[in-house]
Short mmCIF file of C-alpha atoms in Angstrom, two decimals:
data_model
loop_
_atom_site.label_atom_id
_atom_site.label_comp_id
_atom_site.label_asym_id
_atom_site.label_seq_id
_atom_site.Cartn_x
_atom_site.Cartn_y
_atom_site.Cartn_z
CA MET W 1235 5.38 28.17 2.91
CA GLY W 1236 2.40 26.87 4.23
CA ARG W 1237 -0.93 24.85 2.37
CA SER W 1238 -1.46 28.45 0.42
CA ALA W 1239 0.93 26.56 -2.03
CA LEU W 1240 -1.54 23.76 -2.57
CA PRO W 1241 -3.12 24.88 -6.00
CA CYS W 1242 0.50 25.67 -7.38
CA CYS W 1243 1.73 22.33 -6.34
CA LEU W 1244 -1.12 20.47 -7.89
CA ALA W 1245 -1.03 22.15 -11.17
CA LEU W 1246 2.12 20.95 -11.43
CA ALA W 1247 1.41 17.40 -10.64
CA CYS W 1248 -1.18 17.66 -13.21
CA TRP W 1249 0.71 19.26 -15.90
CA LEU W 1250 3.27 16.42 -15.47
CA LEU W 1251 0.54 13.54 -15.71
CA LEU W 1252 -1.06 15.38 -18.83
CA LEU W 1253 2.53 15.95 -20.17
CA LEU W 1254 3.89 12.21 -19.47
CA GLY W 1255 0.33 9.97 -19.88
CA GLY W 1256 0.28 6.49 -19.59
CA SER W 1257 -0.61 3.92 -22.20
CA ASP W 1258 -4.10 4.62 -21.61
CA GLY W 1259 -4.08 8.65 -21.76
CA LEU W 1260 -4.53 11.11 -24.33
CA GLY W 1261 -2.40 11.34 -27.35
CA SER W 1262 -1.89 7.51 -27.30
CA ARG W 1263 -0.36 6.71 -30.64
CA GLY W 1264 -1.93 3.12 -30.48
CA LYS W 1265 -5.34 4.06 -32.32
CA SER W 1266 -5.53 3.78 -36.09
CA ARG W 1267 -6.63 6.23 -38.81
CA GLU W 1268 -9.56 4.03 -39.04
CA GLU W 1269 -10.81 4.33 -35.54
CA ASP W 1270 -10.68 7.89 -35.74
CA GLN W 1271 -12.43 8.33 -39.21
CA GLY W 1272 -15.06 6.00 -37.48
CA ALA W 1273 -15.45 8.25 -34.46
CA VAL W 1274 -15.57 11.14 -36.99
CA ALA W 1275 -18.46 9.34 -39.05
CA GLU W 1276 -20.61 9.00 -35.99
CA GLY W 1277 -20.63 12.68 -34.90
CA GLY W 1278 -17.87 14.54 -36.46
CA PRO W 1279 -14.39 15.44 -34.37
CA TRP W 1280 -16.46 15.38 -30.69
CA GLY W 1281 -18.50 11.89 -31.57
CA ARG W 1282 -19.56 9.57 -29.27
CA VAL W 1283 -16.21 7.09 -29.35
CA ARG W 1284 -14.06 10.14 -28.99
CA TYR W 1285 -16.05 11.96 -26.32
CA GLU W 1286 -16.00 8.32 -24.36
CA ALA W 1287 -11.96 8.40 -24.77
CA LEU W 1288 -11.48 11.84 -23.57
CA LYS W 1289 -13.96 10.88 -20.70
CA LYS W 1290 -11.98 8.22 -19.60
CA HIS W 1291 -8.72 9.97 -19.96
CA PHE W 1292 -9.78 12.76 -17.80
CA GLY W 1293 -10.99 10.70 -15.23
CA ALA W 1294 -8.06 8.13 -15.09
CA VAL W 1295 -5.89 11.66 -14.59
CA GLY W 1296 -8.25 12.94 -11.89
CA ALA W 1297 -7.69 9.68 -10.03
CA LEU W 1298 -4.29 9.71 -10.62
CA SER W 1299 -3.50 13.37 -9.54
CA LYS W 1300 -5.67 12.61 -6.31
CA GLN W 1301 -3.78 10.00 -5.44
CA TYR W 1302 -0.45 11.74 -5.93
CA TRP W 1303 -1.62 14.70 -4.03
CA GLN W 1304 -2.54 12.68 -1.14
CA SER W 1305 1.05 10.77 -1.34
CA LEU W 1306 2.54 14.46 -1.13
CA ALA W 1307 0.27 15.72 1.10
CA CYS W 1308 1.06 12.82 3.72
CA ARG W 1309 4.97 13.25 3.12
CA VAL W 1310 5.38 17.12 3.54
CA TRP W 1311 2.71 17.57 6.32
CA GLN W 1312 2.02 14.03 7.43
CA GLY W 1313 -1.93 14.42 6.86
CA GLY W 1314 -4.13 12.33 4.88
CA CYS W 1315 -1.47 9.10 5.40
CA GLU W 1316 -4.49 6.67 6.32
CA GLU W 1317 -6.44 7.54 2.97
CA GLU W 1318 -3.43 7.63 0.73
CA GLN W 1319 -2.87 4.06 1.90
CA GLU W 1320 -6.34 2.71 1.52
CA GLU W 1321 -6.41 4.55 -1.86
CA THR W 1322 -3.24 2.62 -2.95
CA GLU W 1323 -4.74 -0.52 -1.91
CA THR W 1324 -8.04 -0.43 -3.51
CA SER W 1325 -6.78 1.08 -6.85
CA PRO W 1326 -3.30 0.37 -8.15
CA ARG W 1327 -1.69 3.46 -9.98
CA PRO W 1328 -1.29 3.26 -13.65
CA GLY W 1329 2.24 2.68 -15.12
CA TRP W 1330 4.54 5.65 -16.93
CA SER W 1331 5.69 5.14 -20.11
CA LEU W 1332 8.98 6.66 -19.67
CA PRO W 1333 11.75 5.25 -17.65
CA LEU W 1334 11.23 7.66 -14.84
CA VAL W 1335 8.29 6.42 -12.99
CA GLY W 1336 5.49 7.88 -10.97
CA GLN W 1337 7.34 7.52 -7.41
CA ASP W 1338 10.49 9.35 -8.85
CA TYR W 1339 8.01 12.59 -9.98
CA LEU W 1340 6.70 12.34 -6.49
CA GLU W 1341 10.46 12.64 -5.05
CA ILE W 1342 11.15 15.38 -7.25
CA LEU W 1343 7.92 17.43 -6.57
CA SER W 1344 8.13 16.87 -2.89
CA ALA W 1345 11.84 17.76 -2.93
CA TRP W 1346 10.77 20.95 -4.96
CA TYR W 1347 8.22 22.11 -2.44
CA CYS W 1348 10.65 21.07 0.70
CA SER W 1349 13.21 23.71 -0.91
CA PHE W 1350 10.60 26.50 -0.39
CA GLY W 1351 8.73 25.46 2.93
CA LYS W 1352 9.11 23.92 6.22
CA CYS W 1353 8.18 20.26 5.58
CA CYS W 1354 10.64 18.50 7.38
CA GLU W 1355 10.60 16.46 10.66
CA THR W 1356 12.92 19.36 12.32
CA GLY W 1357 10.52 22.20 10.88
CA ASP W 1358 13.20 23.46 8.86
CA CYS W 1359 14.50 21.95 5.64
CA ARG W 1360 18.19 23.28 6.22
CA VAL W 1361 18.43 21.45 9.52
CA VAL W 1362 19.11 17.64 9.34
CA ASN W 1363 20.35 17.11 13.02
CA ASN W 1364 22.41 13.66 11.76
CA ILE W 1365 23.92 12.92 15.40
CA THR W 1366 24.53 9.60 14.34
CA GLY W 1367 26.76 10.42 11.55
CA LEU W 1368 28.29 13.22 13.89
CA GLU W 1369 29.30 10.38 16.47
CA LEU W 1370 30.79 8.21 13.66
CA ASP W 1371 32.83 10.86 12.17
CA LEU W 1372 33.99 12.40 15.48
CA SER W 1373 34.98 8.73 16.72
CA GLY W 1374 36.95 8.03 13.44
CA GLN W 1375 38.61 11.21 12.38
CA LEU W 1376 38.77 13.09 15.90
CA HIS W 1377 42.23 11.55 17.47
CA GLY W 1378 43.28 11.82 21.25
CA GLN W 1379 40.15 13.41 22.52
CA HIS W 1380 37.76 11.05 24.40
CA LEU W 1381 36.57 14.09 26.50
CA ALA W 1382 35.68 16.24 23.54
CA LYS W 1383 34.11 13.39 21.84
CA GLU W 1384 31.94 12.36 24.99
CA VAL W 1385 31.02 16.12 26.08
CA VAL W 1386 30.15 17.17 22.54
CA ILE W 1387 28.05 14.27 21.43
CA ARG W 1388 26.29 14.46 25.14
CA ALA W 1389 25.43 18.25 24.75
CA VAL W 1390 24.48 18.22 21.46
CA ARG W 1391 22.45 15.38 21.50
CA GLY W 1392 20.35 16.08 24.95
CA PHE W 1393 19.82 19.52 23.85
CA LEU W 1394 18.35 18.42 20.50
CA GLN W 1395 16.48 15.78 22.19
CA SER W 1396 14.87 18.42 24.58
CA PRO W 1397 11.23 19.62 23.49
CA ARG W 1398 11.58 22.92 25.22
CA PRO W 1399 15.23 23.87 26.41
CA GLU W 1400 15.57 26.23 29.07
CA LYS W 1401 18.00 28.32 27.20
CA ALA W 1402 20.63 28.24 23.88
CA LEU W 1403 23.36 25.44 24.35
CA VAL W 1404 26.66 27.30 24.92
CA LEU W 1405 29.89 25.30 24.62
CA SER W 1406 33.60 26.75 25.26
CA PHE W 1407 36.24 24.74 23.54
CA HIS W 1408 39.49 24.90 25.06
CA GLY W 1409 43.07 24.04 24.35
CA TRP W 1410 46.45 24.38 21.89
CA SER W 1411 46.29 25.29 18.43
CA GLY W 1412 45.43 22.21 16.12
CA THR W 1413 44.14 20.14 18.59
CA GLY W 1414 40.90 19.80 16.78
CA LYS W 1415 38.66 22.75 18.01
CA ASN W 1416 37.64 24.13 14.66
CA PHE W 1417 37.33 20.54 13.43
CA VAL W 1418 34.76 19.83 15.44
CA ALA W 1419 33.12 22.91 15.13
CA ARG W 1420 32.65 22.54 11.54
CA MET W 1421 32.15 19.23 11.87
CA VAL W 1422 28.77 19.98 14.11
CA ALA W 1423 27.61 22.31 11.51
CA SER W 1424 27.93 20.02 8.50
CA HIS W 1425 26.12 17.25 10.32
CA LEU W 1426 23.24 19.19 12.06
CA TYR W 1427 22.71 21.28 8.66
CA ARG W 1428 22.30 20.31 5.20
CA ASP W 1429 24.77 22.86 3.69
CA GLY W 1430 27.36 22.91 6.80
CA LEU W 1431 28.72 26.02 7.08
CA LYS W 1432 27.45 27.58 4.20
CA SER W 1433 24.01 27.31 5.46
CA GLU W 1434 22.21 30.41 5.92
CA CYS W 1435 21.39 29.03 9.67
CA VAL W 1436 25.09 29.04 10.27
CA ARG W 1437 27.26 32.04 11.14
CA MET W 1438 30.99 31.83 11.95
CA PHE W 1439 32.92 34.60 13.29
CA ILE W 1440 36.70 35.25 13.60
CA SER W 1441 37.57 37.98 16.11
CA LEU W 1442 40.62 39.74 14.45
CA PHE W 1443 38.71 39.15 11.06
CA HIS W 1444 35.50 40.45 12.20
CA PHE W 1445 36.05 42.67 15.05
CA PRO W 1446 39.57 43.95 14.71
CA HIS W 1447 39.51 47.20 16.05
CA HIS W 1448 38.36 48.03 19.85
CA LYS W 1449 37.50 51.68 19.10
CA TYR W 1450 34.72 50.59 17.09
CA VAL W 1451 33.25 47.85 19.14
CA GLU W 1452 30.31 49.87 19.78
CA SER W 1453 29.23 49.46 16.11
CA TYR W 1454 30.23 45.85 16.28
CA LYS W 1455 27.87 45.39 19.36
CA VAL W 1456 24.98 46.84 16.78
CA GLN W 1457 26.17 44.63 13.70
CA LEU W 1458 26.63 41.30 15.86
CA LYS W 1459 23.15 41.65 17.29
CA LYS W 1460 21.47 42.17 14.35
CA GLN W 1461 23.13 39.47 12.68
CA ILE W 1462 22.34 36.91 15.64
CA SER W 1463 18.56 38.06 15.67
CA GLU W 1464 18.08 37.91 11.63
CA THR W 1465 19.34 34.54 11.79
CA ILE W 1466 17.29 32.91 14.76
CA GLN W 1467 14.09 34.65 13.17
CA LEU W 1468 15.16 33.13 9.65
CA CYS W 1469 15.97 29.59 11.04
CA LYS W 1470 14.21 27.26 13.70
CA GLN W 1471 17.34 26.18 14.96
CA SER W 1472 20.77 28.32 14.41
CA LEU W 1473 24.72 28.10 15.01
CA PHE W 1474 26.80 30.33 15.89
CA ILE W 1475 30.72 29.75 16.26
CA PHE W 1476 33.08 32.83 17.44
CA ASP W 1477 36.81 31.80 16.68
CA GLU W 1478 39.72 32.99 18.83
CA ALA W 1479 36.96 33.54 21.29
CA GLU W 1480 39.61 34.80 23.88
CA LYS W 1481 40.17 37.90 21.51
CA LEU W 1482 36.59 38.95 21.92
CA HIS W 1483 36.23 42.43 23.29
CA PHE W 1484 34.25 41.96 26.76
CA GLY W 1485 32.00 44.20 25.49
CA LEU W 1486 30.69 41.97 22.56
CA LEU W 1487 30.20 39.16 24.94
CA ASP W 1488 28.08 41.30 27.43
CA ALA W 1489 26.03 42.24 24.19
CA ILE W 1490 25.32 38.95 22.95
CA LYS W 1491 24.71 37.33 26.66
CA PRO W 1492 20.79 37.61 26.39
CA PHE W 1493 20.62 35.49 23.51
CA MET W 1494 22.55 32.75 25.59
CA ALA W 1495 20.86 33.75 29.26
CA ARG W 1496 17.76 31.96 30.42
CA ASN W 1497 14.68 34.00 29.77
CA GLU W 1498 10.98 33.72 29.09
CA ASN W 1499 10.97 35.21 25.32
CA LYS W 1500 7.18 35.88 25.86
CA GLY W 1501 6.13 38.20 22.85
CA GLN W 1502 9.72 37.98 21.43
CA VAL W 1503 11.86 35.70 19.05
CA ASP W 1504 12.51 32.37 20.67
CA TYR W 1505 16.49 32.15 20.94
CA ARG W 1506 16.56 28.84 23.32
CA ARG W 1507 16.79 26.65 20.13
CA SER W 1508 20.36 28.47 19.37
CA ILE W 1509 23.61 26.61 19.76
CA PHE W 1510 26.73 28.98 20.53
CA LEU W 1511 30.45 27.72 20.21
CA PHE W 1512 33.19 29.37 21.57
CA LEU W 1513 36.91 28.29 20.36
CA SER W 1514 39.69 29.54 22.52
CA ASN W 1515 43.27 28.92 23.19
CA ILE W 1516 43.10 30.04 26.75
CA GLY W 1517 43.45 26.77 29.04
CA GLY W 1518 45.87 25.03 26.69
CA ASN W 1519 48.73 25.48 29.10
CA THR W 1520 46.52 24.37 32.11
CA ILE W 1521 45.16 21.15 29.90
CA ASN W 1522 48.77 20.19 28.99
CA GLU W 1523 50.19 20.55 32.43
CA VAL W 1524 47.43 17.99 33.36
CA ALA W 1525 48.40 15.72 30.48
CA LEU W 1526 51.96 15.70 31.57
CA ASP W 1527 51.53 15.15 35.21
CA PHE W 1528 49.27 11.87 33.87
CA TRP W 1529 52.03 10.77 31.68
CA ARG W 1530 54.85 11.18 34.37
CA ALA W 1531 52.83 9.38 36.89
CA GLY W 1532 52.39 6.44 34.18
CA ARG W 1533 48.75 7.09 34.12
CA ALA W 1534 46.70 6.59 30.65
CA ARG W 1535 45.75 9.74 29.46
CA GLU W 1536 42.13 8.42 28.69
CA GLU W 1537 41.72 8.62 32.79
CA ILE W 1538 42.00 12.37 32.66
CA SER W 1539 38.12 13.42 33.99
CA MET W 1540 36.40 16.31 32.79
CA GLU W 1541 35.82 17.23 36.51
CA LEU W 1542 39.31 17.56 37.22
CA LEU W 1543 40.19 19.85 33.88
CA GLU W 1544 36.80 21.83 34.08
CA GLN W 1545 37.72 23.03 37.63
CA ARG W 1546 41.22 24.19 36.51
CA LEU W 1547 39.72 25.66 33.44
CA ARG W 1548 37.74 27.86 35.61
CA LEU W 1549 40.09 29.08 37.67
CA GLU W 1550 42.35 30.00 34.94
CA LEU W 1551 39.74 31.94 32.82
CA LEU W 1552 38.87 33.86 35.99
CA GLU W 1553 42.52 34.99 36.75
CA PRO W 1554 42.89 38.66 35.98
CA ALA W 1555 44.03 38.73 32.40
CA ASP W 1556 43.18 40.86 28.85
CA ASN W 1557 40.51 38.26 27.72
CA GLY W 1558 37.00 38.80 27.22
CA TYR W 1559 35.96 35.60 29.56
CA ALA W 1560 37.63 37.32 32.45
CA ARG W 1561 36.08 40.87 31.90
CA SER W 1562 32.90 39.68 31.11
CA HIS W 1563 29.93 38.23 32.97
CA PHE W 1564 29.55 34.94 31.37
CA LEU W 1565 31.38 32.75 34.29
CA GLU W 1566 29.91 34.45 37.22
CA GLU W 1567 26.26 34.25 35.54
CA ASN W 1568 27.23 30.76 34.48
CA ILE W 1569 26.32 31.27 30.59
CA ILE W 1570 28.60 28.40 29.52
CA ASP W 1571 27.09 25.05 29.78
CA PHE W 1572 30.11 23.06 29.38
CA PHE W 1573 34.09 23.59 29.03
CA VAL W 1574 35.22 21.17 26.65
CA PRO W 1575 39.31 20.19 26.94
CA PHE W 1576 41.26 19.41 23.99
CA LEU W 1577 44.24 17.54 25.07
CA PRO W 1578 47.72 17.96 23.77
CA LEU W 1579 48.59 15.38 20.74
CA GLU W 1580 50.91 12.89 20.91
CA TYR W 1581 53.19 11.09 18.63
CA ARG W 1582 50.78 8.21 17.81
CA HIS W 1583 47.74 10.97 17.20
CA VAL W 1584 49.72 13.02 14.57
CA LYS W 1585 50.55 9.92 12.49
CA LEU W 1586 46.78 9.19 12.41
CA CYS W 1587 46.37 12.82 11.21
CA ALA W 1588 48.80 11.73 8.40
CA ARG W 1589 47.03 8.89 7.61
CA ASP W 1590 43.65 10.70 7.33
CA ALA W 1591 45.52 13.47 4.95
CA PHE W 1592 46.33 10.82 2.56
CA LEU W 1593 43.14 9.45 2.75
CA ALA W 1594 41.57 12.39 2.24
CA ARG W 1595 43.32 13.20 -0.98
CA GLY W 1596 43.32 9.59 -2.29
CA LEU W 1597 46.99 8.99 -1.82
CA PRO W 1598 48.48 5.80 -0.74
CA TYR W 1599 50.51 5.64 2.36
CA THR W 1600 52.83 3.71 4.16
CA GLU W 1601 54.23 3.33 7.84
CA ALA W 1602 57.00 4.72 6.78
CA ALA W 1603 55.61 7.59 5.34
CA LEU W 1604 53.74 8.65 8.24
CA ASP W 1605 56.62 8.39 10.24
CA GLU W 1606 58.23 10.80 8.37
CA VAL W 1607 55.35 13.27 8.49
CA ALA W 1608 55.35 13.05 12.21
CA LYS W 1609 58.92 13.25 12.87
CA MET W 1610 58.63 16.91 10.97
CA MET W 1611 56.54 18.46 13.36
CA VAL W 1612 58.03 19.89 16.80
CA PHE W 1613 57.34 18.27 20.15
CA VAL W 1614 57.31 19.64 23.52
CA PRO W 1615 58.51 19.73 26.48
CA LYS W 1616 62.26 19.92 25.55
CA GLU W 1617 63.08 16.85 27.92
CA GLU W 1618 60.31 14.56 26.97
CA LYS W 1619 59.19 15.54 23.65
CA LEU W 1620 55.63 14.23 24.12
CA PHE W 1621 53.03 16.79 22.61
CA SER W 1622 53.07 18.33 19.28
CA ALA W 1623 53.57 22.04 19.44
CA GLN W 1624 51.28 22.57 16.26
CA GLY W 1625 48.84 19.57 16.82
CA CYS W 1626 47.72 18.24 13.59
CA LYS W 1627 47.33 21.74 11.90
CA SER W 1628 49.97 21.55 9.19
CA VAL W 1629 50.37 18.10 8.75
CA SER W 1630 48.09 18.22 5.50
CA GLN W 1631 50.81 20.76 4.01
CA ARG W 1632 53.35 18.35 5.09
CA ILE W 1633 52.54 15.46 3.02
CA ASN W 1634 53.45 17.46 -0.47
CA TYR W 1635 56.93 16.41 0.32
CA PHE W 1636 55.86 12.68 -0.67
CA LEU W 1637 54.11 13.62 -3.76
CA PRO W 1638 55.69 12.94 -6.80
#
């Protein structure tokens, strides 16, 4: 919605002003019956006094409408801001007779317009791109994942700050179930888009739910490409999440590869402002082996580097196996920008997840209660019992035992 909406917006603003006119406005109840009679005596209903009052009122309404229109135009299109500031300094706006002041009406009007058009800094009001909030929440709520925090924040921030990215951003999350892959994907959606996963700019696909039968893969290809194209055309910036990515048919991965590869997009829809997240359990064992080796060597898990894990992950993904990554051309064509490893969670991390679960429900907790929840989980390997086999996936259900 562009400036073609100006008449509509201006009409609405004027209607509000007329309806809620100030102390000098039309319909002011301060005039006595004698004044009205005097006006009639001078020249009937449209006598001189009445005429001057009406003229003064419409002049005030016109001036106020102009100021509010300049404020709206400045806020929505960043145009006319200097004129709006000069106008405000030379002629302050009249007051309002109701508790809801003029500035509040401007907020309502601009918000109403923004719900229909492209008027935000991002060019799309559905997109908020709150990287600061994402970083804070990942730091406070994602436990035991120093690599995932760093890679996701740096990759997403760098991508969004680039005025002309060469291609869509593609991240592949790897690790055991319950280590935070889905949690991070949802958090990215909630901080980049006003409506989170419910945004029409965000699409989430679950392999076994959306594409359960391989015999229908050709039909799935058509549907998936259509849904991605429509979302990209609708939104300035789109997010696509593929859960259980290792179970995607390799034909589907190859079918959507053009949306993520480098291309000029001449005369076509620009796919380079899209983000693709693939969530997979593949590589979980490799990641766990590295974490266990560090623990046995007496080294902190925070010393594990991206270089070491990424190399190991690539080797595992290339091994002949019944997974879409190995059979598609994703790896050999470097479609994936970052492999994001999620480390196995230890006892102390499970306790932090339990604490978050109590807080999310507004329930009090004690250290003893957190220990009890953590002890309910299964830990592996059998000898060390170091890592939670389920991560934090079932923690929120286990605190039900502590409810009255």
